[in-house]
Short mmCIF file of C-alpha atoms in Angstrom, two decimals:
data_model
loop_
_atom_site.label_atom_id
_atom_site.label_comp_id
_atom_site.label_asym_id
_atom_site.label_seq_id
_atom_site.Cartn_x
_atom_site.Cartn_y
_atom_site.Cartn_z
CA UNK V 1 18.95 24.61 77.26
CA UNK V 2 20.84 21.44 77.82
CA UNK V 3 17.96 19.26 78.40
CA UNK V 4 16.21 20.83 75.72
CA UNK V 5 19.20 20.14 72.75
CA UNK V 6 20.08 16.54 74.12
CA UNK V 7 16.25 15.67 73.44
CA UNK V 8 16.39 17.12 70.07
CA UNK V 9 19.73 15.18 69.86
CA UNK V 10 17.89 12.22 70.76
CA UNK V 11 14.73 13.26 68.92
CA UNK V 12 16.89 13.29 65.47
CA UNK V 13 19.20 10.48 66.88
CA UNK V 14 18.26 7.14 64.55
CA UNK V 15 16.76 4.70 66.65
CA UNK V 16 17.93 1.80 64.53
CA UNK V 17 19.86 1.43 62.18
CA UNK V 18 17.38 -0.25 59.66
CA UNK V 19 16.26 1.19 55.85
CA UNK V 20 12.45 1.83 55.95
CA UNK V 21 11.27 1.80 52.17
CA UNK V 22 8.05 3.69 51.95
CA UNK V 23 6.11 2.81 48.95
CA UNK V 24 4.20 6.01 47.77
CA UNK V 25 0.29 4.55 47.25
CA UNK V 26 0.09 4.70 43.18
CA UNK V 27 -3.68 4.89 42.02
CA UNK V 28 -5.40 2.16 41.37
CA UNK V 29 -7.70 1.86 38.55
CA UNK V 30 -10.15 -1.28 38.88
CA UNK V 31 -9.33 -4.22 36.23
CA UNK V 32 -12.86 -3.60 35.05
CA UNK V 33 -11.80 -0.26 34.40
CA UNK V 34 -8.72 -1.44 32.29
CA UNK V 35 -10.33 -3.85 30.13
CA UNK V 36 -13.39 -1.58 29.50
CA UNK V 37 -10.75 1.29 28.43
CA UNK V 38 -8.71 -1.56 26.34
CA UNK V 39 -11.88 -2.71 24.25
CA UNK V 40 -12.73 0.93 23.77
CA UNK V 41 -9.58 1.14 22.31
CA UNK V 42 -9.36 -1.98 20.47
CA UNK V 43 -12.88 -1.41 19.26
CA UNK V 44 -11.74 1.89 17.85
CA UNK V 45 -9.16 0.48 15.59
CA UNK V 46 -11.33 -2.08 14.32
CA UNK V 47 -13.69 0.52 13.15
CA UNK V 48 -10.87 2.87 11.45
CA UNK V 49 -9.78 -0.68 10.14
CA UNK V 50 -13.62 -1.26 8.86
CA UNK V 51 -13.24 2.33 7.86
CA UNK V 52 -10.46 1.78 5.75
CA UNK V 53 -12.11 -1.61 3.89
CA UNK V 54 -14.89 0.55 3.08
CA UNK V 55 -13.05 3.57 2.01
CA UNK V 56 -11.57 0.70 -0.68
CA UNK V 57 -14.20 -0.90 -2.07
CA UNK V 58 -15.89 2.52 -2.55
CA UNK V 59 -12.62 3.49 -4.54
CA UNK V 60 -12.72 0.08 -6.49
CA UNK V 61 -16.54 0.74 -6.91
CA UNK V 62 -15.78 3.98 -8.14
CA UNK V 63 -13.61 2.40 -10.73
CA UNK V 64 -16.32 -0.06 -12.09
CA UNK V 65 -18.60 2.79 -12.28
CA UNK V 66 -16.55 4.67 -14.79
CA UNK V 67 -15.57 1.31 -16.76
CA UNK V 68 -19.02 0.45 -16.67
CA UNK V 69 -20.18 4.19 -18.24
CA UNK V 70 -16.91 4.55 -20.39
CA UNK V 71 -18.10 0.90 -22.06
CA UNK V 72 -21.64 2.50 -22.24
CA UNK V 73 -20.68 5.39 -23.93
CA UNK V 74 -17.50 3.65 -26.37
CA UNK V 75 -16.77 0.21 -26.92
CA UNK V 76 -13.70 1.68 -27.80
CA UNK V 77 -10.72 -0.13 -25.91
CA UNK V 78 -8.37 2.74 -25.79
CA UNK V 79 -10.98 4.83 -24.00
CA UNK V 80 -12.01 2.48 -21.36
CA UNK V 81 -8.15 1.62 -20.63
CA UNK V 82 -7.57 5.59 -20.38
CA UNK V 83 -10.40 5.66 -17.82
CA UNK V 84 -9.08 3.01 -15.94
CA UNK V 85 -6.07 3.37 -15.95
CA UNK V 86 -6.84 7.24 -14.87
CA UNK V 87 -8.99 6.18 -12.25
CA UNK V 88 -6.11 3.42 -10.92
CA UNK V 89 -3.81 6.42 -10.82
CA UNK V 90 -6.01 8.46 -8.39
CA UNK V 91 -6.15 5.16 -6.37
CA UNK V 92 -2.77 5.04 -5.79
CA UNK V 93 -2.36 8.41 -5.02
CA UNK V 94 -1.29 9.77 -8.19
CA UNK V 95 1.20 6.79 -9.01
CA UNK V 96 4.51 7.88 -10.87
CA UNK V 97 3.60 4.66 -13.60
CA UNK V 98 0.15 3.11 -14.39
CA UNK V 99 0.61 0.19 -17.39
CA UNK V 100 -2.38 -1.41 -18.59
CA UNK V 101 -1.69 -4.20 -21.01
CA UNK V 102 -3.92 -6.62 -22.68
CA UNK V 103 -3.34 -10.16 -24.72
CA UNK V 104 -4.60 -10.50 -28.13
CA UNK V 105 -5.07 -14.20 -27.83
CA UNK V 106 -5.33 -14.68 -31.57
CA UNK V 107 -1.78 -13.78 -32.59
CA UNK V 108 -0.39 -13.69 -29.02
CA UNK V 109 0.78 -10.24 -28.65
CA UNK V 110 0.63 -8.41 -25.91
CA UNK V 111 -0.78 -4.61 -26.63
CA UNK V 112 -0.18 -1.74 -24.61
CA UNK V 113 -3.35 0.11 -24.35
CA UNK V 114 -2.30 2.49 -22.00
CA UNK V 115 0.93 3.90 -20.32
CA UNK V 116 1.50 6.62 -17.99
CA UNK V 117 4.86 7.29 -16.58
CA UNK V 118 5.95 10.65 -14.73
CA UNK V 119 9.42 10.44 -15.80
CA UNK V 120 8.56 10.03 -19.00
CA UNK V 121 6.45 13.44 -18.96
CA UNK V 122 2.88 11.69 -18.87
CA UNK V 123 1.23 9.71 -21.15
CA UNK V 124 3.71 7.18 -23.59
CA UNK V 125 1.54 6.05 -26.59
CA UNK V 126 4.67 5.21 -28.79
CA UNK V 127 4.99 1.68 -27.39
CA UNK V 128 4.43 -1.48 -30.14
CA UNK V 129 3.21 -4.78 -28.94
CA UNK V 130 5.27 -7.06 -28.41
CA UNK V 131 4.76 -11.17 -28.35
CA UNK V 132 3.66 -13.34 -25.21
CA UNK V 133 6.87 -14.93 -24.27
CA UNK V 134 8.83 -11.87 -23.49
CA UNK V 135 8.98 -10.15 -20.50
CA UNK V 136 7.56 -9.83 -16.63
CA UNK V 137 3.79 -9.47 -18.79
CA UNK V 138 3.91 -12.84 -19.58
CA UNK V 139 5.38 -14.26 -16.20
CA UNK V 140 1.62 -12.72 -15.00
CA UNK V 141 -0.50 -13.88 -17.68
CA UNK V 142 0.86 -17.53 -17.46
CA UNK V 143 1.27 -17.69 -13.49
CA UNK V 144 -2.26 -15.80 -13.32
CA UNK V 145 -0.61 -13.84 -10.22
CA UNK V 146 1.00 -10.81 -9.11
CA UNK V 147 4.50 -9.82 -9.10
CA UNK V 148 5.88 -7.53 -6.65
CA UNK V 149 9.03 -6.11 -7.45
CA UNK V 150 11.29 -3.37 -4.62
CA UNK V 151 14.19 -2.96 -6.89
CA UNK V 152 14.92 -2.32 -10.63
CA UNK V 153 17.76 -5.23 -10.14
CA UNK V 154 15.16 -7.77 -9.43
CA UNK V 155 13.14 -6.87 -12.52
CA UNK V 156 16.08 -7.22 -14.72
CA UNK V 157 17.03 -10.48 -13.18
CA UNK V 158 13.30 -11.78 -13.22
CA UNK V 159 13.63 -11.06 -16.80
CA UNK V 160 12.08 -7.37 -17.63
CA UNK V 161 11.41 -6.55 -21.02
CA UNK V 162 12.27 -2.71 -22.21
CA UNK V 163 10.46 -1.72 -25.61
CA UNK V 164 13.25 -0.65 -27.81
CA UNK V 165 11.18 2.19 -28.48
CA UNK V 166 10.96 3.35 -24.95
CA UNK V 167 14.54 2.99 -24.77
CA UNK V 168 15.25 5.04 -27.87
CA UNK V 169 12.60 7.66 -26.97
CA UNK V 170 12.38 7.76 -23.28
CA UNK V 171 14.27 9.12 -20.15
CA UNK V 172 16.20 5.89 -19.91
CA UNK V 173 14.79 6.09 -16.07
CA UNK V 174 13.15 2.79 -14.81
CA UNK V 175 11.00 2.90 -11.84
CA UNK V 176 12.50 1.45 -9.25
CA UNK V 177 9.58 -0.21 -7.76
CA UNK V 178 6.40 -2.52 -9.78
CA UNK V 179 3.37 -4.66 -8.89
CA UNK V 180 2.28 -6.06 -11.83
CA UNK V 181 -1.36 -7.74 -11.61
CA UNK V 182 -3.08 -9.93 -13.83
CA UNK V 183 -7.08 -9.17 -14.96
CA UNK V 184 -8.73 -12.04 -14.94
CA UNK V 185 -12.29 -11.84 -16.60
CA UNK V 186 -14.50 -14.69 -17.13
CA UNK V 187 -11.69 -17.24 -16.47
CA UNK V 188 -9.40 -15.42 -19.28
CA UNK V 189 -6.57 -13.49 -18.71
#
């Protein structure tokens, strides 16, 4: 019994006294393999991405569709504003505020043809025009470019005009957020 339990002792006895570091064999995947996978992948975005573009310009199509047949049917301003100004709404996923207002060049006034604003319980047909020279409106009619606004602060300090009928009449709530964009048809804003 001896013999046998001094060469198990020497058995487990540590020849050395060195670290052996085994490295477990991860699999490998051939570079082909990886690149293939990465362009399916990159491929796939592209196409939601394509996806996406398409998805827009059928929405904006979708819009000059309904101008197109609202001017068909009525040359009446009002109505085609109220149709695209709807239709801009759905766009943006129901948007809390939709403004759509349009220069009378010939006394330079500045008419708002259609308002919607969700704190203001829907449609706001109370508003007067006012004249070009007042206002963020006519920051984006001169410049010819948008405005992008993230806080009500940076309206006020960029020079926002509130009707004095919307303030007498309405919530006294101002959106907190506003992209303003010009329209721009046949070089004429």
């Amino acid at each position: 019994m001896t013999k046998k339990s001094s060469t198990i002792r020497e058995a487990v006895k540590p020849k050395s006294k060195k670290v052996t570091k085994v490295k477990a064999k991860s699999p490998t995947v051939p570079v082909k393999k990886i690149v293939r996978r990465t362009k399916s992948v990159l491929s796939t975005r592209e196409s939601q991405t394509v996806e996406q573009q398409l998805a827009q310009r059928e929405d904006e199509l979708a819009i000059l569709n309904s101008v197109g047949e609202a001017m068909a049917k009525t040359l009446d301003v009002k109505t085609v504003t109220r149709i695209v100004g709807d239709k801009v709404r759905d766009i943006f996923f129901q948007s809390a505020g939709v403004s759509i207002m349009l220069l009378n060049a010939q006394t330079n006034m500045i008419h708002v043809h259609y308002e919607y604003d969700e704190g203001e319980g829907g449609y706001v047909d109370y508003i007067e025009p006012f004249p070009l020279g007042k206002g963020l409106t006519t920051k984006v009619i001169q410049s010819r470019q948008p405005l992008l606004f993230n806080t009500a602060k940076e309206q006020s300090a960029s020079g926002a005009y509130i009707a004095p009928e919307l303030l007498e009449q309405g919530s006294g709530v101002i959106s907190e957020s506003m992209v303003m964009v010009p329209i721009i048809v046949s070089d004429k804003v």
